CSV table of C-alpha atoms and ligand atoms in Angstrom, one decimal:
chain,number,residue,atom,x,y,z
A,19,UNK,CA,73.2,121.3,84.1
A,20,UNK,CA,75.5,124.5,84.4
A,21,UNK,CA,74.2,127.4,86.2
A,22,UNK,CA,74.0,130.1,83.4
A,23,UNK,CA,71.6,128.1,81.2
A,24,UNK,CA,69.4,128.8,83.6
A,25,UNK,CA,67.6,132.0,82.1
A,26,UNK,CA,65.5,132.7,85.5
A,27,UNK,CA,65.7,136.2,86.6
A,28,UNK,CA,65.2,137.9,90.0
A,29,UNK,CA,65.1,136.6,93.6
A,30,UNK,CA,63.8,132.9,92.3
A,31,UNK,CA,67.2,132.8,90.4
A,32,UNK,CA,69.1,133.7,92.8
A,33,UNK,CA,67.5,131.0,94.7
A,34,UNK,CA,67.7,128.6,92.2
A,35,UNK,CA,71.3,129.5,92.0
A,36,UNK,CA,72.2,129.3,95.2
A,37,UNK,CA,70.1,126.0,95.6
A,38,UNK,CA,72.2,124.6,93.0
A,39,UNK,CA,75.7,125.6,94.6
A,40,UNK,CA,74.4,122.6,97.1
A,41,UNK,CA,73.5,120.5,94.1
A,42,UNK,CA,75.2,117.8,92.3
A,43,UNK,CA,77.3,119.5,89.7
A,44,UNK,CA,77.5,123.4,90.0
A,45,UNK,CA,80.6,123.3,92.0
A,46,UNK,CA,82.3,121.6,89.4
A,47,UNK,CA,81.6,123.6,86.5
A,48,UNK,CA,84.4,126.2,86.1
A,49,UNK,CA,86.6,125.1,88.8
A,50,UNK,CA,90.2,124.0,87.9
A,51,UNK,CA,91.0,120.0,89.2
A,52,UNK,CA,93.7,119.0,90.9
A,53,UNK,CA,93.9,116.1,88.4
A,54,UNK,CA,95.2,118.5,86.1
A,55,UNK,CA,97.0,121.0,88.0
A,56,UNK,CA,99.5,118.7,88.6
A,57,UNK,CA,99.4,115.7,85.9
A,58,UNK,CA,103.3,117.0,84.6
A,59,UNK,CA,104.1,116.0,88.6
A,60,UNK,CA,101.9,113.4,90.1
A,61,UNK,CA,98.7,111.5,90.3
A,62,UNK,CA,96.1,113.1,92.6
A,63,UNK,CA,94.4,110.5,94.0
A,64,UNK,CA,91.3,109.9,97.1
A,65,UNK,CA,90.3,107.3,98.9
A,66,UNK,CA,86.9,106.0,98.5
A,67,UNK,CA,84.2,104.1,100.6
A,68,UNK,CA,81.1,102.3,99.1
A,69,UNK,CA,78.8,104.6,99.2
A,70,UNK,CA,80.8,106.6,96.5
A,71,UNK,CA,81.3,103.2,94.6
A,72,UNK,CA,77.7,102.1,94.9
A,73,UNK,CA,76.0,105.3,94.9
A,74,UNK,CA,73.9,104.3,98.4
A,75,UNK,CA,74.8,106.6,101.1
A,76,UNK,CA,75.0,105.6,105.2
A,77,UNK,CA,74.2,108.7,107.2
A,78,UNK,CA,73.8,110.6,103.8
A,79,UNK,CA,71.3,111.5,101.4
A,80,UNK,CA,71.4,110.4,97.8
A,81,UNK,CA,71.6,114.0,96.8
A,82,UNK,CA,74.8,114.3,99.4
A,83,UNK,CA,76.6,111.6,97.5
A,84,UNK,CA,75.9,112.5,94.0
A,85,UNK,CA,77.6,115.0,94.9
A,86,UNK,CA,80.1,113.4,96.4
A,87,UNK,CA,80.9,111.3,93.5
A,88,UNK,CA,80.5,114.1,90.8
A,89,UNK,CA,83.5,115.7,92.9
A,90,UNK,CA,85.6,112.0,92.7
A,91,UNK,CA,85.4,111.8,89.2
A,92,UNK,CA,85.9,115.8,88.2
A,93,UNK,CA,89.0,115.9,90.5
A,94,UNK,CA,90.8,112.9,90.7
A,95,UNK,CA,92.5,110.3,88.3
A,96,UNK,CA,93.6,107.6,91.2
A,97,UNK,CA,91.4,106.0,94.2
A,98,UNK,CA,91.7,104.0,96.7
A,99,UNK,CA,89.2,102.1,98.6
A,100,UNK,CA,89.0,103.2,102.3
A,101,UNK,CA,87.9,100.2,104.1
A,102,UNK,CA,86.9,97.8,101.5
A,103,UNK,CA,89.6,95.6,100.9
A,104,UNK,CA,90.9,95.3,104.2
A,105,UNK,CA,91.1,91.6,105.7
A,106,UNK,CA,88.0,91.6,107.6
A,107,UNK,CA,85.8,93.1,105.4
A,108,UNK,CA,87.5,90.7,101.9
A,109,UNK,CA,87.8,87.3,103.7
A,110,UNK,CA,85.9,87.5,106.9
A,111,UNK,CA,85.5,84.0,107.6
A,112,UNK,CA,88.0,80.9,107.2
A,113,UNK,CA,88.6,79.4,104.2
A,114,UNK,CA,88.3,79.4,100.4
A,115,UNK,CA,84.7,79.9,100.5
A,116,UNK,CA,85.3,82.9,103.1
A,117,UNK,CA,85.7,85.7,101.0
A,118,UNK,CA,83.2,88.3,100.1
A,119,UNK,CA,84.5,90.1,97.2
A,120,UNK,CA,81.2,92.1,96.8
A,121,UNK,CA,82.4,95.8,98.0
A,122,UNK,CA,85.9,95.1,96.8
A,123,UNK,CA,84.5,94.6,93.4
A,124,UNK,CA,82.3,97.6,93.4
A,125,UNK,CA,85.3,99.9,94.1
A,126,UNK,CA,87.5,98.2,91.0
A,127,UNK,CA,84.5,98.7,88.5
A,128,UNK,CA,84.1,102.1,89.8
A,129,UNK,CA,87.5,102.5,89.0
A,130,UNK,CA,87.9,101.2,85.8
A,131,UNK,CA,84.7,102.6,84.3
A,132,UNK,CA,86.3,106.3,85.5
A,133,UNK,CA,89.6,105.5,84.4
A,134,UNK,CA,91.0,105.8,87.4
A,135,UNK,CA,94.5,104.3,88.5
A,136,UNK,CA,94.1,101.3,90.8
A,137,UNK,CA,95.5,101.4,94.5
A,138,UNK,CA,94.6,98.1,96.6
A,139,UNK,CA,94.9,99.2,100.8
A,140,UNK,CA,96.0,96.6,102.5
A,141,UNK,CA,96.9,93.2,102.5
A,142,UNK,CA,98.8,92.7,105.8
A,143,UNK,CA,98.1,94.8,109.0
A,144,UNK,CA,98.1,94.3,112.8
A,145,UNK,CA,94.2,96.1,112.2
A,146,UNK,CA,91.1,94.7,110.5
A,147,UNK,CA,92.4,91.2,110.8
A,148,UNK,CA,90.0,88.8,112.2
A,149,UNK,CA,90.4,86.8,114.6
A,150,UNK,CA,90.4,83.4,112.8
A,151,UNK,CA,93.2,84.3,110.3
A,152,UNK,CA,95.6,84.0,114.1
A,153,UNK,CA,93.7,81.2,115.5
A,154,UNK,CA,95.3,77.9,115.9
A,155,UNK,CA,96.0,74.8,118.8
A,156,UNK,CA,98.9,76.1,120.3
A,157,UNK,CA,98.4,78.4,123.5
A,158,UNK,CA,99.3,81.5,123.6
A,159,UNK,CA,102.1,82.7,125.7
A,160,UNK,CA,100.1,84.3,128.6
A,161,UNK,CA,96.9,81.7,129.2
A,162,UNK,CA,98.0,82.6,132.9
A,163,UNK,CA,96.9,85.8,133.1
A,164,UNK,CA,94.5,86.5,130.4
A,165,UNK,CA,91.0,85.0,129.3
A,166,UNK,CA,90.9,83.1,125.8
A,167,UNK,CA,89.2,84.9,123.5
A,168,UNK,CA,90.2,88.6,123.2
A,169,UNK,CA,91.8,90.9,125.1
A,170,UNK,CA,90.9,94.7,125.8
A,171,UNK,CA,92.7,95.8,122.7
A,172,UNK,CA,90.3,94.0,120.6
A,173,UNK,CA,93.7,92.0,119.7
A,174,UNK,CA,92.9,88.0,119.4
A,175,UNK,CA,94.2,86.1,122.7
A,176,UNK,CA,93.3,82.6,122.4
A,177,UNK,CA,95.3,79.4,120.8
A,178,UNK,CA,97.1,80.6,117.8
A,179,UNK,CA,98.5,78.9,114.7
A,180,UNK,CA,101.9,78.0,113.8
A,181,UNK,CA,104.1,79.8,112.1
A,182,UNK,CA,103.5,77.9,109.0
A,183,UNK,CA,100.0,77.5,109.4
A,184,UNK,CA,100.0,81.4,109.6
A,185,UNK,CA,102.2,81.9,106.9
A,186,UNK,CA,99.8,79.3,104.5
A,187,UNK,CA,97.0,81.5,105.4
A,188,UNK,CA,98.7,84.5,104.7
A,189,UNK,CA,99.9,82.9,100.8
A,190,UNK,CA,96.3,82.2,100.1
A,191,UNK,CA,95.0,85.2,100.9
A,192,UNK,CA,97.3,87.4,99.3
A,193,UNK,CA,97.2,84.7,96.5
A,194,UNK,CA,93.7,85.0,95.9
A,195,UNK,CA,93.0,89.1,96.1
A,196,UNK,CA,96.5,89.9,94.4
A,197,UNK,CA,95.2,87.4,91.4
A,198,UNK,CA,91.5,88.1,91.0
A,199,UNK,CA,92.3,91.8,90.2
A,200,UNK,CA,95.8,91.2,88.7
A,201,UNK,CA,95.9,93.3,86.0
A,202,UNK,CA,93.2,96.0,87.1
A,203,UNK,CA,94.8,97.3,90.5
A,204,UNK,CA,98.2,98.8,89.9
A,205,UNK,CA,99.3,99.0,93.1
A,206,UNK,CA,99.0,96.9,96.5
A,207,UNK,CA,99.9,98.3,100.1
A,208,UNK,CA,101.2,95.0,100.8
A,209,UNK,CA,102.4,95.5,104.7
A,210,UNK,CA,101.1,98.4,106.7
A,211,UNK,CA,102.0,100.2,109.8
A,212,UNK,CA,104.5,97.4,110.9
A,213,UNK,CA,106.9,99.9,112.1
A,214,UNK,CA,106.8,100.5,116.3
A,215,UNK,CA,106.2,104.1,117.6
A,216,UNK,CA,108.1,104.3,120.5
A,217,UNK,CA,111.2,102.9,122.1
A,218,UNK,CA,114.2,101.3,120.4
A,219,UNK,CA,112.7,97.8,118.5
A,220,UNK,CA,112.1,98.5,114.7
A,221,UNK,CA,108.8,96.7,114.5
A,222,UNK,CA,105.7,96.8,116.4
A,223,UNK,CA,105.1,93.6,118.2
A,224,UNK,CA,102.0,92.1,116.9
A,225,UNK,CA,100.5,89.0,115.9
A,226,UNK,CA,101.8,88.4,112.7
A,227,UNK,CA,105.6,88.7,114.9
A,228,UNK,CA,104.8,86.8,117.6
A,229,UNK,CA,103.7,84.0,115.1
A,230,UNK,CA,106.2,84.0,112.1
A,231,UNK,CA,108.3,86.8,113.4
A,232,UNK,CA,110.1,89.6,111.8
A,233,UNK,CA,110.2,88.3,108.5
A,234,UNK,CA,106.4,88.2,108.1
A,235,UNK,CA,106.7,91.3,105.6
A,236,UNK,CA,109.3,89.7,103.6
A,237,UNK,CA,107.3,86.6,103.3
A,238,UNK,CA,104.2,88.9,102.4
A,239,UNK,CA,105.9,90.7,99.5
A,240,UNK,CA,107.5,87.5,97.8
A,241,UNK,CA,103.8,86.4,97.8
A,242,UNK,CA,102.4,89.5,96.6
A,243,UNK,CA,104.9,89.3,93.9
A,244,UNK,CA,104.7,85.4,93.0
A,245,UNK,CA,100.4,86.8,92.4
A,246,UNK,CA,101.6,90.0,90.1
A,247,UNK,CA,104.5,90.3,89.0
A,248,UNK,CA,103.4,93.2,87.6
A,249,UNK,CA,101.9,94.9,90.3
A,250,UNK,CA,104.0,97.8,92.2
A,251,UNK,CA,104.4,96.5,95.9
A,252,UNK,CA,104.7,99.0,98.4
A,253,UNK,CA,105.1,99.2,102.3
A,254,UNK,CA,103.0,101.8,103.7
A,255,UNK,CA,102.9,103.8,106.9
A,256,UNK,CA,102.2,106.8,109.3
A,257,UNK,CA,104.4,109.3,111.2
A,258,UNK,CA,107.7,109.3,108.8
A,259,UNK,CA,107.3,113.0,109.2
A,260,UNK,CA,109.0,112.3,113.1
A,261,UNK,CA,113.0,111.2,112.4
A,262,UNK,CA,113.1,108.8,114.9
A,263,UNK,CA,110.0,107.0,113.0
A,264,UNK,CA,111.9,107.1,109.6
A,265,UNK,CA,115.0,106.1,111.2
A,266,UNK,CA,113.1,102.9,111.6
A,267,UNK,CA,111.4,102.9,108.0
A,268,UNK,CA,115.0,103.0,106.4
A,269,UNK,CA,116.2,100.3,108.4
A,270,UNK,CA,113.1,98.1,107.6
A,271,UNK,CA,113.6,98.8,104.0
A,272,UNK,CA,117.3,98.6,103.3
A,273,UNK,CA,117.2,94.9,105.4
A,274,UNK,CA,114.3,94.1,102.8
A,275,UNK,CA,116.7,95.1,99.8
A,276,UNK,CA,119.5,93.9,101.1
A,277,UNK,CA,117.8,90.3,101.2
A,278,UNK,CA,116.4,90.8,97.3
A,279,UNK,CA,112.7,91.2,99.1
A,280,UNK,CA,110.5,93.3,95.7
A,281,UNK,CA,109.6,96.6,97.5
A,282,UNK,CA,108.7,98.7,94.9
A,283,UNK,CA,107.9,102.1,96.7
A,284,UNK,CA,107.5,104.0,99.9
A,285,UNK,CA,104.0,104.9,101.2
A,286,UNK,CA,104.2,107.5,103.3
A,287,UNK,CA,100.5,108.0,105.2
A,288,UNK,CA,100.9,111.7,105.9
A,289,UNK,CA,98.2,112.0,108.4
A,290,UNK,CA,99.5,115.7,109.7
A,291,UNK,CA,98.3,118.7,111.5
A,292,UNK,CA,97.9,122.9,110.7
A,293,UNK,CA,100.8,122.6,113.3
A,294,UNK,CA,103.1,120.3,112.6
A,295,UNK,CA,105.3,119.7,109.7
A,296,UNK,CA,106.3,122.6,107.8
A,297,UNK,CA,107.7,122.7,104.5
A,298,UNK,CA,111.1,122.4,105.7
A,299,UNK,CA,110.4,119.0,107.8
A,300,UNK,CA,108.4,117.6,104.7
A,301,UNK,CA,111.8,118.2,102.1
A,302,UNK,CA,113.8,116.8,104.7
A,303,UNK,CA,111.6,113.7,105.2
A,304,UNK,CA,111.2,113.8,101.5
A,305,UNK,CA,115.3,114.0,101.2
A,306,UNK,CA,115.4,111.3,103.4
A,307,UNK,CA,113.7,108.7,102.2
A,308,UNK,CA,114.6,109.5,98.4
A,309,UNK,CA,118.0,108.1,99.5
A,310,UNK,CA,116.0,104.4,99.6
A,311,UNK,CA,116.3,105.2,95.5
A,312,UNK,CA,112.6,104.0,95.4
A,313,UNK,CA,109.3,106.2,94.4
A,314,UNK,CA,107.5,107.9,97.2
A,315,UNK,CA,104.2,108.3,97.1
A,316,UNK,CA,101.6,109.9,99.6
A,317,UNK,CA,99.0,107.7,100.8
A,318,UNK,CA,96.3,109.0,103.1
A,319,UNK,CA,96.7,112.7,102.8
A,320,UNK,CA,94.8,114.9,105.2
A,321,UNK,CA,95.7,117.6,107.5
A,322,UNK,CA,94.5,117.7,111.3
A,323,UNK,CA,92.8,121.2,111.7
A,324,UNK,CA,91.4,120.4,115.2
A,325,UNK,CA,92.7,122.1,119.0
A,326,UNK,CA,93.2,118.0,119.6
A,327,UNK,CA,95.2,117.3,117.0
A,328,UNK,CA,98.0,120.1,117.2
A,329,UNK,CA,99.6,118.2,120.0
A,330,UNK,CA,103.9,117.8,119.2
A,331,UNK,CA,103.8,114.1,117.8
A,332,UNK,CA,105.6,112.3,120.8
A,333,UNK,CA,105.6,108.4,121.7
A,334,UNK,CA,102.1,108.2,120.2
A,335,UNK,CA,101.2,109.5,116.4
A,336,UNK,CA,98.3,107.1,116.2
A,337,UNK,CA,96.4,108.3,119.1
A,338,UNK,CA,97.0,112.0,118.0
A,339,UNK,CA,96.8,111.9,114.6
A,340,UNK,CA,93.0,110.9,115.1
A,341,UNK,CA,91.9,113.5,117.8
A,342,UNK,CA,89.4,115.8,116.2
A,343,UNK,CA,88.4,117.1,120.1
A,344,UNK,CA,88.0,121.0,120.8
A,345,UNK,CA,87.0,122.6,117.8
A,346,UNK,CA,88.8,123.8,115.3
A,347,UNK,CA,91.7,126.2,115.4
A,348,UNK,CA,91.6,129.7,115.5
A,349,UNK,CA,91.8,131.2,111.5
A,350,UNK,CA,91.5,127.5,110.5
A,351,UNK,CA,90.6,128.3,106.9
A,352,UNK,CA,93.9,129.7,106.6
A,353,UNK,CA,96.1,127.8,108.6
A,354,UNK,CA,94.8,124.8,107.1
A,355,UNK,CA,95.5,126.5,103.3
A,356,UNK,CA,98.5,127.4,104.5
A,357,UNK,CA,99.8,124.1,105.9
A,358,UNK,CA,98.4,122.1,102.9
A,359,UNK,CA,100.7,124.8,100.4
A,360,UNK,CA,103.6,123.9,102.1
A,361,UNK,CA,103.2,120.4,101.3
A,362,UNK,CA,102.5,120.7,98.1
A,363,UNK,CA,105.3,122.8,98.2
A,364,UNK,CA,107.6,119.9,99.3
A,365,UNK,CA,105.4,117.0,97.1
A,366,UNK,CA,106.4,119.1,94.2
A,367,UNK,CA,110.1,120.0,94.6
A,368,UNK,CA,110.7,116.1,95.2
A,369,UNK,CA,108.1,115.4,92.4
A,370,UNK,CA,111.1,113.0,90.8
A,371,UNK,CA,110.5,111.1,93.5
A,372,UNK,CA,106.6,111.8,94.3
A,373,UNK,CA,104.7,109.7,92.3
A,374,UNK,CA,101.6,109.6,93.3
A,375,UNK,CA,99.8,112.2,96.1
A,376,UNK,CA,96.2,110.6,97.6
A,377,UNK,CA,94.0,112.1,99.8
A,378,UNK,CA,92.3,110.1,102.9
A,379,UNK,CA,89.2,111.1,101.7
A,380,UNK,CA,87.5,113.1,99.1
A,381,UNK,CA,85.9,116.2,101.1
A,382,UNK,CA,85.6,116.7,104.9
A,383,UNK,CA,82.4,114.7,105.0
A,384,UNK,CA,84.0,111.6,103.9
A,385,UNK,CA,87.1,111.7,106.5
A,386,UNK,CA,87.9,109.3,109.2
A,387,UNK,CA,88.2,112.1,111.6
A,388,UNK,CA,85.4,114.9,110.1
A,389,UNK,CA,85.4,117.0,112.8
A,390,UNK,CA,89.1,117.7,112.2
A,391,UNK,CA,88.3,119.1,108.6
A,392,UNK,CA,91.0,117.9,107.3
A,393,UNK,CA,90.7,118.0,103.4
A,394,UNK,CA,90.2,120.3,100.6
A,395,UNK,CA,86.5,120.6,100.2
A,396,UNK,CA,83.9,120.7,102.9
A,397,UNK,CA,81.0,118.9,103.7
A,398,UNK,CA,79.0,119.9,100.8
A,399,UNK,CA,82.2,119.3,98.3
A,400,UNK,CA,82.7,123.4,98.2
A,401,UNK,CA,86.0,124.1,97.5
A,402,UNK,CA,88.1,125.3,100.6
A,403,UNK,CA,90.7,128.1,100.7
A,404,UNK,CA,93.7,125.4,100.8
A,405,UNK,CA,92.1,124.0,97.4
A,406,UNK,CA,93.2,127.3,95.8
A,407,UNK,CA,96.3,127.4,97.9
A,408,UNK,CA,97.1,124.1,96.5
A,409,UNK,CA,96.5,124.7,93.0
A,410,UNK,CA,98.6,128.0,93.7
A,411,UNK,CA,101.5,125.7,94.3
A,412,UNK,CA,101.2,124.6,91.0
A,413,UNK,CA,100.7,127.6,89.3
A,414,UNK,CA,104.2,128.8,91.0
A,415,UNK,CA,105.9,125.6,89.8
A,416,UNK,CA,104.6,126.1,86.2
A,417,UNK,CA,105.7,129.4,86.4
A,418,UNK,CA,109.7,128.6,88.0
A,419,UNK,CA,110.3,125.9,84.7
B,640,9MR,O1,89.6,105.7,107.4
B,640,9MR,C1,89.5,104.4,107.9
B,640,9MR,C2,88.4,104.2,108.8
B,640,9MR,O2,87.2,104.4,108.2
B,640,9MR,C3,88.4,102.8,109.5
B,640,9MR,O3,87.4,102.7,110.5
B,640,9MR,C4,89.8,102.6,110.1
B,640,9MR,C5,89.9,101.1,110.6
B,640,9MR,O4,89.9,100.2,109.6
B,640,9MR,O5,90.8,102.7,109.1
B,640,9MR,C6,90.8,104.0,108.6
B,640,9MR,O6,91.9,104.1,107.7
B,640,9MR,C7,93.2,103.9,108.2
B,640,9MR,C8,94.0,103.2,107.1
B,640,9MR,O7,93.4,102.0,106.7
B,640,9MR,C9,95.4,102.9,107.6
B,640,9MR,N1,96.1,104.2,108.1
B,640,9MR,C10,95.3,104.9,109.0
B,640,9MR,C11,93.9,105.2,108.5
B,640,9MR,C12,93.2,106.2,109.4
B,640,9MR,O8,92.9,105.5,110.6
């Protein structure tokens, strides 16, 4: 329905018109997409939970997530599913007969029926792994001082599997969710946030170290590519914006070409803040990590507008980069459109190299960290001020061919 068939006149149309701005499609009527503002540069992309793929909202009303989907498929040619194809939620329990495919499923039809390009998040991760997938008959290292079971981190902490027990689980699994959507999802996140945050090692310690050791990843992306050959493989994670971070990120992946390992592209998070980087620092982490000679492409777009978040990035970037305490910035709106032009400002000078630009979330009521209103259309899917700054951007590179 579009807004001027309605032939209403008076203060019950201006009702009814301002009823409808809330409604499921009048937002989208006349408003450019950034699907085609910038299909001569990049894909423009979102990540996606289930209720957009099955339509039933969680803390949402059906009317809310019409809407929320109407804005997907006007805006967007790419998606990603937030949460369901992690480890835990796909293969939750042991086994061949572990695997619950249900919401992974639902996210590739919605996909496909859209004609959406495919992104699978993520098949190897120190996060969302369950416990089983590390368990195994010989003890752990520290049975002295710590209680089986699980430590305070959440992290597993009882007796582990060998290294090729771990590695045999990790081949099936990747063997079995690469295959069944061979073909339909383009690309896989194969290894994610390996990299360590602090201090001088290159990789985070973690499970998947302690157990096979450093060359987990390159194990993960020969079986990746053994499942699609096809499929671009890519190593995905937060915080290159800092240099000591993408110090480590180069290392990691010219040891992984060095040994012949398929990496196919760069995934850099981008999980940022109004504050923190400027265009400047995004072309020089852009210039940076062209120099790998692989595509870059942005994976979980969204940008911080919270008092919280603005902290400098220092031995932490996880910690910060989810702190949505103290309200919002002064001038948010604006800060927030200018910060998000300046990306795009960056994405599209190194668009060579940019292939692909996603945001962690459709609008700010489908973001991991909501109260930091971090994307390009609110709650109700209205478009922001940094949505026209954006396509602005756009506009300005059209205009410099
Ligand atoms: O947005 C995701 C949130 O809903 C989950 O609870 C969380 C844990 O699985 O993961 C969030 O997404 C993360 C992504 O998978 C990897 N990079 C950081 C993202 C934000 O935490």
């Amino acid at each position: 329905m579009k807004i001027h068939t309605l032939k209403l006149n008076s203060q019950a149309s201006m009702l009814t018109t301002a009823l409808l701005a809330y409604g499921t499609t009048a937002w989208s009527a006349d408003l450019p997409t950034l699907r085609d503002a910038f299909k001569d540069h990049f894909l423009v992309g979102t990540a996606i939970n289930r209720a957009v793929t099955t339509g039933r909202g969680f803390r949402r009303s059906s009317e809310q997530v019409n809407t929320d989907i109407a804005l997907v498929k006007a805006q967007f040619n790419q998606v990603v599913a937030e949460n369901e194809m992690k480890w835990d939620s796909l293969h939750p329990r042991p086994g061949a007969d572990g695997y619950d495919f249900r919401a992974a499923d639902a996210f590739v039809s919605f996909g496909l029926n859209n004609n959406m390009y495919l992104v699978g998040h993520t098949l190897v991760w120190h996060s969302q792994t369950p416990h089983w997938v590390f368990a195994g008959t010989n003890p752990p290292p520290n049975t002295a001082s710590a209680a089986p079971g699980t430590n305070r981190f959440g992290r597993y902490n009882g007796p582990r599997a060998s290294r090729e027990e771990l590695l045999q689980r990790m081949r099936d699994h990747i063997h079995t969710v690469v295959g069944r959507y061979k073909g339909k999802i383009k690309v896989w996140d194969v290894v994610n946030e390996a990299l360590s945050d602090g201090g001088t090692n290159t990789l985070r310690t973690s499970l998947w170290t302690e157990i096979i050791g450093p060359d987990f990843i390159a194990k993960a992306f020969q079986y990746a590519h053994e499942a699609d050959p096809d499929a671009i493989l890519r190593y995905n994670d937060y915080g290159l914006e800092s240099s000591a971070k993408r110090r480590k990120l180069i290392a990691l992946i010219q040891s992984l070409q060095a040994q012949k390992v398929p990496v196919h592209a760069i995934g850099s998070q981008t999980h940022v803040s109004v504050a923190w980087p400027s265009f400047a620092e995004m072309d020089r982490a852009l210039t940076e990590m062209a120099t790998l000679g692989l595509p870059i492409h942005i994976t979980e777009l969204d940008v911080n507008s919270a008092e919280g978040g603005q902290r400098s990035f220092g031995a932490d970037i996880a910690n910060n980069a989810a702190t949505t305490q103290g309200g919002l910035v002064s001038d948010a709106d604006r800060k927030l459109a200018e910060a998000y032009a300046g990306l795009f400002r960056a994405f599209l000078k190194h668009d060579p190299q940019v292939k692909m630009v996603t945001f962690w979330g459709p609008n700010d009521a489908n973001s991991w960290r909501a109260n930091g209103k971090p994307l390009l259309f609110d709650g109700n899917s209205q478009p922001k001020p940094a949505f026209h700054a954006v396509l602005a951007e756009a506009k300005r590179a059209a205009a410099a061919k």
